[in-house]
Amino acid sequence: ADNLGDLFAEKGIGHIHKRPGCDTRIGIRGFRTDTGSNLKGRVLILLNGRKAGTGNVAKIMTKNIERIEIIRGPASVQYGSSAIGGLINVITKEGKGKPSAFAEGNLGSFDYQEAGVGGSGEVKGFDFSVSFSRSTRDNGYDNAEGDKYYNSGYDKKEHASLNLGYEFLPGNRIGIIYTNFDADGVGAPYYISQNDLDDYTEQSNESIDFIYDGSLPEGPWSWKAGYFSGEDKYRFVDPIGSNPDGWDDGIPDEREVDIQGSQAQITFNPGQYRLTAGVDWVNYDVDASTDYEYDNPAYFLLGKAVFMDRSLFLSAGIRYDDYEVEAKGKGRDETKNNWTPNVGISYLPIDDLKLRANYSEGFRMPAGDALFGSTWYQANPGLEPEEMQTYEAGIDFSHQALDTSLTCFYNDFDNRIEARQTAVMTWKYKNIEKAATSGLEGEFSYDIGSLFDWQWAVVPYGSFVWLTESEDEETGDDLLNTSDLTCSWGLRVLDHEGFSADLNFAYTGKQDIDYYDPLTYQVTRLEKGGFTVANLTLQDKILDLHRLGSITLKGEIRNLLNKDYEYVKEYPMPGRSFFLGIRYDWGKS
């Protein structure tokens, strides 16, 4: 997978809302991101611990990523608004060890072509990690039924990532992180029944961070500080007369979001206790159909204590936020403030078993277009922030090659903000009095190879999220775009010498949706069925040149069973697709 959208589609962590081109939203526990600036999302995307400026996970590429942290449930105490359902923190690589480099190329169905280069390492206190990739794809693909879905490719997608640092004293590092995503000529087809052949988007996301991490060489104090600035752009072009219904005026739909922020925190950790105090500030400047500025300073305190020979853990935190949302040039603004607490406990009765419980709160401040109105939406300055209380309990068991986890949760959701149609082509954001979701989530993996002392790892695995309740308590209806069940399972095989294979199945359950009829301009509530998609990936180090490097061959079959499926109604995904790649690594142990 070259982006987080494709990656998460295999993992079963929650609902996927994906259209062709460059538009993917990810859900956790019935809540999801938004493709805009992330102000309207209920799952928050972070880049190295700060807001990424977008909720579109198709813009976050997988090159130069060290790891991805996923927090399920509210994480508002440390990260503020929009972290209601959870958050996804993408952490880029820091250079470590001796210098290394790579180059790779990939080809695939529908004339997919991709090339990338990069390198990392550290020399005399300096560290670096860098990558660049570029891909293209034909302007159409076939679905599983053999129907051509035109205008679903792109002219180019480019991604650059750079992480530079210098440790000037032991435990004290300053760094610069730069990321850039740029996509041109991205096809934006309409429903396949009304395939539009020339609509397209141009999208980009660029940011730079200046960071400092420090600590005393021998002592309980550590600290970090950072400043970042970024820009997220979206431009949709729909030429006059090209639409099947013929109503568009041909004026591009454009959105530009400038984001900047700073963070600072200090931690006191003498051993049994840990206390962290922090300040956080973020500012969004949004130019779209509604121009507004969003300003948010915040302060938080986190604590953790360990007792009973490290078998009992207690944690708690609280955060205070100030919000000001101002309609630029109109003299209108809305201000709010919010306190957010959380508290948790975990206990290990034996080394392999953990019992845990947690209470947390989440919230989301209304975005400017909901408060002040936009092209198709009426203003509603009386909107209240969304609020949620989450109760959860879980059990984790890990023994030798077995890892299992089970969590039950209940979300009490107040003032949910939903767009309701008030007239033809007119909507208004309103607060739903109450909504509730509850469910179970779990995962397991087990290395059968270790049981028989094989040289190979043979690992069956699985994960699921089952929403036992997902209801708008005002109407009694199920919440929209929320699958009752999502799950992923498969088999992974590795020989620890460069070969790996993974057969993965991902199921997306049925869900209620609002279907927009382009002929009548009316919205109808429908039930959309579920589906299962299988992918097979293989890779093997075919040549070891020792000091000169190594060569690895990679292959993938996506939609192995040629399933006719769609994450969004009438936007079908590609049929069975084949990909082949080769990668050269130098200096990698």
PDB file of N, CA and C in Angstrom, residues 305-398:
ATOM      1  N   ALA A 305       0.817   6.740  37.863  1.00  0.00           N
ATOM      2  CA  ALA A 305       1.463   6.192  39.055  1.00  0.00           C
ATOM      3  C   ALA A 305       1.475   4.672  38.961  1.00  0.00           C
ATOM      4  N   VAL A 306       2.553   4.075  39.512  1.00  0.00           N
ATOM      5  CA  VAL A 306       2.745   2.628  39.453  1.00  0.00           C
ATOM      6  C   VAL A 306       2.875   2.101  40.880  1.00  0.00           C
ATOM      7  N   PHE A 307       2.129   1.008  41.181  1.00  0.00           N
ATOM      8  CA  PHE A 307       2.142   0.434  42.520  1.00  0.00           C
ATOM      9  C   PHE A 307       2.279  -1.086  42.429  1.00  0.00           C
ATOM     10  N   MET A 308       2.444  -1.711  43.599  1.00  0.00           N
ATOM     11  CA  MET A 308       2.419  -3.168  43.736  1.00  0.00           C
ATOM     12  C   MET A 308       3.414  -3.848  42.802  1.00  0.00           C
ATOM     13  N   ASP A 309       4.660  -3.390  42.886  1.00  0.00           N
ATOM     14  CA  ASP A 309       5.732  -3.992  42.093  1.00  0.00           C
ATOM     15  C   ASP A 309       5.398  -3.984  40.604  1.00  0.00           C
ATOM     16  N   ARG A 310       4.922  -2.837  40.115  1.00  0.00           N
ATOM     17  CA  ARG A 310       4.600  -2.607  38.708  1.00  0.00           C
ATOM     18  C   ARG A 310       3.506  -3.539  38.192  1.00  0.00           C
ATOM     19  N   SER A 311       2.530  -3.821  39.046  1.00  0.00           N
ATOM     20  CA  SER A 311       1.382  -4.592  38.576  1.00  0.00           C
ATOM     21  C   SER A 311       0.092  -3.774  38.578  1.00  0.00           C
ATOM     22  N   LEU A 312       0.093  -2.600  39.219  1.00  0.00           N
ATOM     23  CA  LEU A 312      -1.072  -1.728  39.244  1.00  0.00           C
ATOM     24  C   LEU A 312      -0.688  -0.355  38.706  1.00  0.00           C
ATOM     25  N   PHE A 313      -1.437   0.106  37.692  1.00  0.00           N
ATOM     26  CA  PHE A 313      -1.152   1.388  37.050  1.00  0.00           C
ATOM     27  C   PHE A 313      -2.397   2.273  37.137  1.00  0.00           C
ATOM     28  N   LEU A 314      -2.219   3.497  37.576  1.00  0.00           N
ATOM     29  CA  LEU A 314      -3.292   4.489  37.608  1.00  0.00           C
ATOM     30  C   LEU A 314      -2.886   5.672  36.740  1.00  0.00           C
ATOM     31  N   SER A 315      -3.831   6.182  35.968  1.00  0.00           N
ATOM     32  CA  SER A 315      -3.532   7.340  35.126  1.00  0.00           C
ATOM     33  C   SER A 315      -4.715   8.297  35.142  1.00  0.00           C
ATOM     34  N   ALA A 316      -4.429   9.573  34.949  1.00  0.00           N
ATOM     35  CA  ALA A 316      -5.473  10.592  34.921  1.00  0.00           C
ATOM     36  C   ALA A 316      -4.942  11.798  34.167  1.00  0.00           C
ATOM     37  N   GLY A 317      -5.867  12.591  33.647  1.00  0.00           N
ATOM     38  CA  GLY A 317      -5.465  13.795  32.930  1.00  0.00           C
ATOM     39  C   GLY A 317      -6.617  14.774  32.832  1.00  0.00           C
ATOM     40  N   ILE A 318      -6.280  16.027  32.589  1.00  0.00           N
ATOM     41  CA  ILE A 318      -7.296  17.048  32.380  1.00  0.00           C
ATOM     42  C   ILE A 318      -6.747  18.092  31.419  1.00  0.00           C
ATOM     43  N   ARG A 319      -7.646  18.668  30.620  1.00  0.00           N
ATOM     44  CA  ARG A 319      -7.256  19.645  29.603  1.00  0.00           C
ATOM     45  C   ARG A 319      -8.276  20.781  29.597  1.00  0.00           C
ATOM     46  N   TYR A 320      -7.768  22.008  29.363  1.00  0.00           N
ATOM     47  CA  TYR A 320      -8.631  23.172  29.197  1.00  0.00           C
ATOM     48  C   TYR A 320      -8.357  23.793  27.832  1.00  0.00           C
ATOM     49  N   ASP A 321      -9.426  24.025  27.070  1.00  0.00           N
ATOM     50  CA  ASP A 321      -9.318  24.615  25.737  1.00  0.00           C
ATOM     51  C   ASP A 321     -10.127  25.897  25.649  1.00  0.00           C
ATOM     52  N   ASP A 322      -9.571  26.882  24.965  1.00  0.00           N
ATOM     53  CA  ASP A 322     -10.295  28.080  24.532  1.00  0.00           C
ATOM     54  C   ASP A 322     -10.429  28.039  23.018  1.00  0.00           C
ATOM     55  N   TYR A 323     -11.617  28.380  22.505  1.00  0.00           N
ATOM     56  CA  TYR A 323     -11.845  28.361  21.060  1.00  0.00           C
ATOM     57  C   TYR A 323     -12.443  29.690  20.617  1.00  0.00           C
ATOM     58  N   GLU A 324     -11.927  30.177  19.497  1.00  0.00           N
ATOM     59  CA  GLU A 324     -12.548  31.313  18.826  1.00  0.00           C
ATOM     60  C   GLU A 324     -12.612  31.008  17.336  1.00  0.00           C
ATOM     61  N   VAL A 325     -13.814  31.030  16.779  1.00  0.00           N
ATOM     62  CA  VAL A 325     -14.027  30.827  15.345  1.00  0.00           C
ATOM     63  C   VAL A 325     -14.607  32.124  14.806  1.00  0.00           C
ATOM     64  N   GLU A 326     -13.889  32.742  13.852  1.00  0.00           N
ATOM     65  CA  GLU A 326     -14.260  34.069  13.351  1.00  0.00           C
ATOM     66  C   GLU A 326     -14.494  34.021  11.851  1.00  0.00           C
ATOM     67  N   ALA A 327     -15.628  34.546  11.414  1.00  0.00           N
ATOM     68  CA  ALA A 327     -15.917  34.691   9.984  1.00  0.00           C
ATOM     69  C   ALA A 327     -15.161  35.914   9.475  1.00  0.00           C
ATOM     70  N   LYS A 328     -14.192  35.673   8.610  1.00  0.00           N
ATOM     71  CA  LYS A 328     -13.306  36.762   8.185  1.00  0.00           C
ATOM     72  C   LYS A 328     -14.075  37.821   7.387  1.00  0.00           C
ATOM     73  N   GLY A 329     -13.855  39.079   7.766  1.00  0.00           N
ATOM     74  CA  GLY A 329     -14.452  40.198   7.046  1.00  0.00           C
ATOM     75  C   GLY A 329     -15.919  40.424   7.329  1.00  0.00           C
ATOM     76  N   LYS A 330     -16.519  39.642   8.243  1.00  0.00           N
ATOM     77  CA  LYS A 330     -17.956  39.780   8.515  1.00  0.00           C
ATOM     78  C   LYS A 330     -18.250  40.212   9.948  1.00  0.00           C
ATOM     79  N   GLY A 331     -17.196  40.306  10.767  1.00  0.00           N
ATOM     80  CA  GLY A 331     -17.397  40.767  12.131  1.00  0.00           C
ATOM     81  C   GLY A 331     -18.190  39.814  13.010  1.00  0.00           C
ATOM     82  N   ARG A 332     -18.233  38.542  12.641  1.00  0.00           N
ATOM     83  CA  ARG A 332     -18.953  37.557  13.449  1.00  0.00           C
ATOM     84  C   ARG A 332     -17.970  36.533  13.999  1.00  0.00           C
ATOM     85  N   ASP A 333     -18.162  36.158  15.243  1.00  0.00           N
ATOM     86  CA  ASP A 333     -17.320  35.116  15.806  1.00  0.00           C
ATOM     87  C   ASP A 333     -18.093  34.350  16.876  1.00  0.00           C
ATOM     88  N   GLU A 334     -17.603  33.167  17.164  1.00  0.00           N
ATOM     89  CA  GLU A 334     -18.163  32.322  18.206  1.00  0.00           C
ATOM     90  C   GLU A 334     -17.012  31.873  19.098  1.00  0.00           C
ATOM     91  N   THR A 335     -17.215  31.971  20.406  1.00  0.00           N
ATOM     92  CA  THR A 335     -16.184  31.554  21.351  1.00  0.00           C
ATOM     93  C   THR A 335     -16.754  30.489  22.280  1.00  0.00           C
ATOM     94  N   LYS A 336     -15.934  29.527  22.625  1.00  0.00           N
ATOM     95  CA  LYS A 336     -16.296  28.460  23.546  1.00  0.00           C
ATOM     96  C   LYS A 336     -15.070  28.104  24.381  1.00  0.00           C
ATOM     97  N   ASN A 337     -15.315  27.471  25.515  1.00  0.00           N
ATOM     98  CA  ASN A 337     -14.220  26.868  26.264  1.00  0.00           C
ATOM     99  C   ASN A 337     -14.671  25.505  26.759  1.00  0.00           C
ATOM    100  N   ASN A 338     -13.714  24.665  27.112  1.00  0.00           N
ATOM    101  CA  ASN A 338     -14.059  23.294  27.429  1.00  0.00           C
ATOM    102  C   ASN A 338     -13.031  22.677  28.368  1.00  0.00           C
ATOM    103  N   TRP A 339     -13.528  21.944  29.380  1.00  0.00           N
ATOM    104  CA  TRP A 339     -12.699  21.122  30.240  1.00  0.00           C
ATOM    105  C   TRP A 339     -12.881  19.660  29.851  1.00  0.00           C
ATOM    106  N   THR A 340     -11.793  18.910  29.739  1.00  0.00           N
ATOM    107  CA  THR A 340     -11.868  17.502  29.352  1.00  0.00           C
ATOM    108  C   THR A 340     -11.037  16.656  30.316  1.00  0.00           C
ATOM    109  N   PRO A 341     -11.676  15.703  31.021  1.00  0.00           N
ATOM    110  CA  PRO A 341     -10.920  14.814  31.911  1.00  0.00           C
ATOM    111  C   PRO A 341     -10.824  13.396  31.356  1.00  0.00           C
ATOM    112  N   ASN A 342      -9.921  12.604  31.901  1.00  0.00           N
ATOM    113  CA  ASN A 342      -9.952  11.146  31.721  1.00  0.00           C
ATOM    114  C   ASN A 342      -9.262  10.489  32.911  1.00  0.00           C
ATOM    115  N   VAL A 343      -9.614   9.231  33.137  1.00  0.00           N
ATOM    116  CA  VAL A 343      -9.008   8.472  34.228  1.00  0.00           C
ATOM    117  C   VAL A 343      -8.987   7.009  33.830  1.00  0.00           C
ATOM    118  N   GLY A 344      -7.914   6.288  34.184  1.00  0.00           N
ATOM    119  CA  GLY A 344      -7.800   4.891  33.801  1.00  0.00           C
ATOM    120  C   GLY A 344      -7.068   4.076  34.849  1.00  0.00           C
ATOM    121  N   ILE A 345      -7.297   2.769  34.806  1.00  0.00           N
ATOM    122  CA  ILE A 345      -6.631   1.844  35.713  1.00  0.00           C
ATOM    123  C   ILE A 345      -6.343   0.554  34.967  1.00  0.00           C
ATOM    124  N   SER A 346      -5.183  -0.040  35.224  1.00  0.00           N
ATOM    125  CA  SER A 346      -4.873  -1.360  34.676  1.00  0.00           C
ATOM    126  C   SER A 346      -4.152  -2.176  35.735  1.00  0.00           C
ATOM    127  N   TYR A 347      -4.400  -3.478  35.709  1.00  0.00           N
ATOM    128  CA  TYR A 347      -3.880  -4.368  36.743  1.00  0.00           C
ATOM    129  C   TYR A 347      -3.404  -5.661  36.101  1.00  0.00           C
ATOM    130  N   LEU A 348      -2.220  -6.125  36.493  1.00  0.00           N
ATOM    131  CA  LEU A 348      -1.645  -7.375  36.001  1.00  0.00           C
ATOM    132  C   LEU A 348      -1.632  -8.402  37.137  1.00  0.00           C
ATOM    133  N   PRO A 349      -2.656  -9.259  37.217  1.00  0.00           N
ATOM    134  CA  PRO A 349      -2.646 -10.282  38.272  1.00  0.00           C
ATOM    135  C   PRO A 349      -1.529 -11.295  38.075  1.00  0.00           C
ATOM    136  N   ILE A 350      -1.177 -11.544  36.792  1.00  0.00           N
ATOM    137  CA  ILE A 350       0.001 -12.338  36.449  1.00  0.00           C
ATOM    138  C   ILE A 350       0.711 -11.623  35.312  1.00  0.00           C
ATOM    139  N   ASP A 351       1.928 -12.026  35.004  1.00  0.00           N
ATOM    140  CA  ASP A 351       2.733 -11.294  34.029  1.00  0.00           C
ATOM    141  C   ASP A 351       2.081 -11.231  32.656  1.00  0.00           C
ATOM    142  N   ASP A 352       1.369 -12.287  32.249  1.00  0.00           N
ATOM    143  CA  ASP A 352       0.846 -12.361  30.887  1.00  0.00           C
ATOM    144  C   ASP A 352      -0.543 -11.767  30.722  1.00  0.00           C
ATOM    145  N   LEU A 353      -1.165 -11.348  31.821  1.00  0.00           N
ATOM    146  CA  LEU A 353      -2.574 -10.938  31.780  1.00  0.00           C
ATOM    147  C   LEU A 353      -2.729  -9.515  32.301  1.00  0.00           C
ATOM    148  N   LYS A 354      -3.439  -8.692  31.531  1.00  0.00           N
ATOM    149  CA  LYS A 354      -3.728  -7.325  31.949  1.00  0.00           C
ATOM    150  C   LYS A 354      -5.239  -7.094  31.924  1.00  0.00           C
ATOM    151  N   LEU A 355      -5.758  -6.520  32.997  1.00  0.00           N
ATOM    152  CA  LEU A 355      -7.148  -6.077  33.089  1.00  0.00           C
ATOM    153  C   LEU A 355      -7.130  -4.553  33.121  1.00  0.00           C
ATOM    154  N   ARG A 356      -8.044  -3.928  32.413  1.00  0.00           N
ATOM    155  CA  ARG A 356      -7.997  -2.467  32.320  1.00  0.00           C
ATOM    156  C   ARG A 356      -9.395  -1.870  32.219  1.00  0.00           C
ATOM    157  N   ALA A 357      -9.531  -0.639  32.657  1.00  0.00           N
ATOM    158  CA  ALA A 357     -10.781   0.120  32.555  1.00  0.00           C
ATOM    159  C   ALA A 357     -10.425   1.586  32.385  1.00  0.00           C
ATOM    160  N   ASN A 358     -11.302   2.325  31.704  1.00  0.00           N
ATOM    161  CA  ASN A 358     -10.976   3.709  31.390  1.00  0.00           C
ATOM    162  C   ASN A 358     -12.264   4.518  31.220  1.00  0.00           C
ATOM    163  N   TYR A 359     -12.229   5.749  31.691  1.00  0.00           N
ATOM    164  CA  TYR A 359     -13.292   6.715  31.407  1.00  0.00           C
ATOM    165  C   TYR A 359     -12.642   7.921  30.746  1.00  0.00           C
ATOM    166  N   SER A 360     -13.213   8.363  29.629  1.00  0.00           N
ATOM    167  CA  SER A 360     -12.645   9.515  28.934  1.00  0.00           C
ATOM    168  C   SER A 360     -13.767  10.316  28.278  1.00  0.00           C
ATOM    169  N   GLU A 361     -13.474  11.564  28.028  1.00  0.00           N
ATOM    170  CA  GLU A 361     -14.426  12.448  27.370  1.00  0.00           C
ATOM    171  C   GLU A 361     -13.815  13.008  26.096  1.00  0.00           C
ATOM    172  N   GLY A 362     -14.665  13.273  25.121  1.00  0.00           N
ATOM    173  CA  GLY A 362     -14.234  13.869  23.864  1.00  0.00           C
ATOM    174  C   GLY A 362     -15.177  14.978  23.464  1.00  0.00           C
ATOM    175  N   PHE A 363     -14.709  15.844  22.586  1.00  0.00           N
ATOM    176  CA  PHE A 363     -15.554  16.936  22.112  1.00  0.00           C
ATOM    177  C   PHE A 363     -15.084  17.381  20.727  1.00  0.00           C
ATOM    178  N   ARG A 364     -15.961  18.109  20.047  1.00  0.00           N
ATOM    179  CA  ARG A 364     -15.592  18.693  18.751  1.00  0.00           C
ATOM    180  C   ARG A 364     -16.278  20.036  18.602  1.00  0.00           C
ATOM    181  N   MET A 365     -15.464  21.051  18.378  1.00  0.00           N
ATOM    182  CA  MET A 365     -15.964  22.402  18.147  1.00  0.00           C
ATOM    183  C   MET A 365     -16.551  22.493  16.741  1.00  0.00           C
ATOM    184  N   PRO A 366     -17.737  23.130  16.544  1.00  0.00           N
ATOM    185  CA  PRO A 366     -18.274  23.284  15.192  1.00  0.00           C
ATOM    186  C   PRO A 366     -17.316  24.068  14.293  1.00  0.00           C
ATOM    187  N   ALA A 367     -17.233  23.661  13.032  1.00  0.00           N
ATOM    188  CA  ALA A 367     -16.392  24.361  12.055  1.00  0.00           C
ATOM    189  C   ALA A 367     -17.109  25.619  11.557  1.00  0.00           C
ATOM    190  N   GLY A 368     -16.349  26.481  10.892  1.00  0.00           N
ATOM    191  CA  GLY A 368     -16.877  27.769  10.474  1.00  0.00           C
ATOM    192  C   GLY A 368     -18.009  27.695   9.483  1.00  0.00           C
ATOM    193  N   ASP A 369     -17.977  26.751   8.522  1.00  0.00           N
ATOM    194  CA  ASP A 369     -19.053  26.683   7.543  1.00  0.00           C
ATOM    195  C   ASP A 369     -20.366  26.248   8.187  1.00  0.00           C
ATOM    196  N   ALA A 370     -20.306  25.448   9.254  1.00  0.00           N
ATOM    197  CA  ALA A 370     -21.519  25.060   9.964  1.00  0.00           C
ATOM    198  C   ALA A 370     -22.093  26.230  10.763  1.00  0.00           C
ATOM    199  N   LEU A 371     -21.213  27.051  11.333  1.00  0.00           N
ATOM    200  CA  LEU A 371     -21.669  28.187  12.133  1.00  0.00           C
ATOM    201  C   LEU A 371     -22.163  29.343  11.283  1.00  0.00           C
ATOM    202  N   PHE A 372     -21.443  29.649  10.185  1.00  0.00           N
ATOM    203  CA  PHE A 372     -21.696  30.874   9.429  1.00  0.00           C
ATOM    204  C   PHE A 372     -22.343  30.629   8.070  1.00  0.00           C
ATOM    205  N   GLY A 373     -22.488  29.351   7.655  1.00  0.00           N
ATOM    206  CA  GLY A 373     -23.120  29.042   6.373  1.00  0.00           C
ATOM    207  C   GLY A 373     -22.127  29.015   5.233  1.00  0.00           C
ATOM    208  N   SER A 374     -22.547  28.395   4.120  1.00  0.00           N
ATOM    209  CA  SER A 374     -21.721  28.324   2.922  1.00  0.00           C
ATOM    210  C   SER A 374     -22.648  28.202   1.717  1.00  0.00           C
ATOM    211  N   THR A 375     -22.109  27.788   0.571  1.00  0.00           N
ATOM    212  CA  THR A 375     -22.874  27.811  -0.672  1.00  0.00           C
ATOM    213  C   THR A 375     -24.189  27.055  -0.566  1.00  0.00           C
ATOM    214  N   TRP A 376     -24.143  25.829  -0.028  1.00  0.00           N
ATOM    215  CA  TRP A 376     -25.349  24.994   0.015  1.00  0.00           C
ATOM    216  C   TRP A 376     -25.906  24.847   1.429  1.00  0.00           C
ATOM    217  N   TYR A 377     -25.276  25.487   2.403  1.00  0.00           N
ATOM    218  CA  TYR A 377     -25.652  25.268   3.795  1.00  0.00           C
ATOM    219  C   TYR A 377     -26.040  26.580   4.468  1.00  0.00           C
ATOM    220  N   GLN A 378     -27.145  26.542   5.220  1.00  0.00           N
ATOM    221  CA  GLN A 378     -27.593  27.701   5.969  1.00  0.00           C
ATOM    222  C   GLN A 378     -26.777  27.851   7.241  1.00  0.00           C
ATOM    223  N   ALA A 379     -26.605  29.083   7.687  1.00  0.00           N
ATOM    224  CA  ALA A 379     -25.858  29.347   8.914  1.00  0.00           C
ATOM    225  C   ALA A 379     -26.641  28.869  10.134  1.00  0.00           C
ATOM    226  N   ASN A 380     -25.899  28.414  11.153  1.00  0.00           N
ATOM    227  CA  ASN A 380     -26.513  28.054  12.426  1.00  0.00           C
ATOM    228  C   ASN A 380     -25.544  28.429  13.552  1.00  0.00           C
ATOM    229  N   PRO A 381     -25.501  29.725  13.916  1.00  0.00           N
ATOM    230  CA  PRO A 381     -24.549  30.164  14.943  1.00  0.00           C
ATOM    231  C   PRO A 381     -24.858  29.592  16.323  1.00  0.00           C
ATOM    232  N   GLY A 382     -26.022  29.001  16.506  1.00  0.00           N
ATOM    233  CA  GLY A 382     -26.373  28.433  17.805  1.00  0.00           C
ATOM    234  C   GLY A 382     -25.880  27.015  18.020  1.00  0.00           C
ATOM    235  N   LEU A 383     -25.111  26.457  17.080  1.00  0.00           N
ATOM    236  CA  LEU A 383     -24.612  25.092  17.240  1.00  0.00           C
ATOM    237  C   LEU A 383     -23.767  24.951  18.493  1.00  0.00           C
ATOM    238  N   GLU A 384     -24.003  23.861  19.212  1.00  0.00           N
ATOM    239  CA  GLU A 384     -23.210  23.545  20.380  1.00  0.00           C
ATOM    240  C   GLU A 384     -22.107  22.551  20.013  1.00  0.00           C
ATOM    241  N   PRO A 385     -20.980  22.569  20.710  1.00  0.00           N
ATOM    242  CA  PRO A 385     -19.943  21.566  20.447  1.00  0.00           C
ATOM    243  C   PRO A 385     -20.459  20.156  20.742  1.00  0.00           C
ATOM    244  N   GLU A 386     -19.964  19.197  19.974  1.00  0.00           N
ATOM    245  CA  GLU A 386     -20.265  17.802  20.251  1.00  0.00           C
ATOM    246  C   GLU A 386     -19.521  17.373  21.517  1.00  0.00           C
ATOM    247  N   GLU A 387     -20.179  16.539  22.311  1.00  0.00           N
ATOM    248  CA  GLU A 387     -19.560  16.041  23.536  1.00  0.00           C
ATOM    249  C   GLU A 387     -19.798  14.544  23.638  1.00  0.00           C
ATOM    250  N   MET A 388     -18.814  13.815  24.167  1.00  0.00           N
ATOM    251  CA  MET A 388     -18.976  12.377  24.311  1.00  0.00           C
ATOM    252  C   MET A 388     -18.301  11.890  25.587  1.00  0.00           C
ATOM    253  N   GLN A 389     -18.984  10.949  26.246  1.00  0.00           N
ATOM    254  CA  GLN A 389     -18.421  10.268  27.396  1.00  0.00           C
ATOM    255  C   GLN A 389     -18.258   8.790  27.024  1.00  0.00           C
ATOM    256  N   THR A 390     -17.085   8.261  27.229  1.00  0.00           N
ATOM    257  CA  THR A 390     -16.794   6.875  26.860  1.00  0.00           C
ATOM    258  C   THR A 390     -16.368   6.074  28.086  1.00  0.00           C
ATOM    259  N   TYR A 391     -17.004   4.908  28.247  1.00  0.00           N
ATOM    260  CA  TYR A 391     -16.660   3.965  29.298  1.00  0.00           C
ATOM    261  C   TYR A 391     -16.171   2.691  28.614  1.00  0.00           C
ATOM    262  N   GLU A 392     -15.043   2.173  29.034  1.00  0.00           N
ATOM    263  CA  GLU A 392     -14.551   0.954  28.404  1.00  0.00           C
ATOM    264  C   GLU A 392     -13.800   0.089  29.411  1.00  0.00           C
ATOM    265  N   ALA A 393     -13.810  -1.205  29.119  1.00  0.00           N
ATOM    266  CA  ALA A 393     -13.068  -2.168  29.928  1.00  0.00           C
ATOM    267  C   ALA A 393     -12.520  -3.225  28.988  1.00  0.00           C
ATOM    268  N   GLY A 394     -11.362  -3.769  29.345  1.00  0.00           N
ATOM    269  CA  GLY A 394     -10.748  -4.734  28.442  1.00  0.00           C
ATOM    270  C   GLY A 394      -9.817  -5.691  29.148  1.00  0.00           C
ATOM    271  N   ILE A 395      -9.393  -6.686  28.389  1.00  0.00           N
ATOM    272  CA  ILE A 395      -8.471  -7.695  28.883  1.00  0.00           C
ATOM    273  C   ILE A 395      -7.471  -8.011  27.778  1.00  0.00           C
ATOM    274  N   ASP A 396      -6.199  -8.093  28.135  1.00  0.00           N
ATOM    275  CA  ASP A 396      -5.136  -8.443  27.194  1.00  0.00           C
ATOM    276  C   ASP A 396      -4.401  -9.663  27.741  1.00  0.00           C
ATOM    277  N   PHE A 397      -4.142 -10.614  26.875  1.00  0.00           N
ATOM    278  CA  PHE A 397      -3.391 -11.807  27.289  1.00  0.00           C
ATOM    279  C   PHE A 397      -2.320 -12.092  26.249  1.00  0.00           C
ATOM    280  N   SER A 398      -1.088 -12.169  26.687  1.00  0.00           N
ATOM    281  CA  SER A 398       0.048 -12.467  25.806  1.00  0.00           C
ATOM    282  C   SER A 398       0.913 -13.527  26.481  1.00  0.00           C
TER     283      SER A 398
END
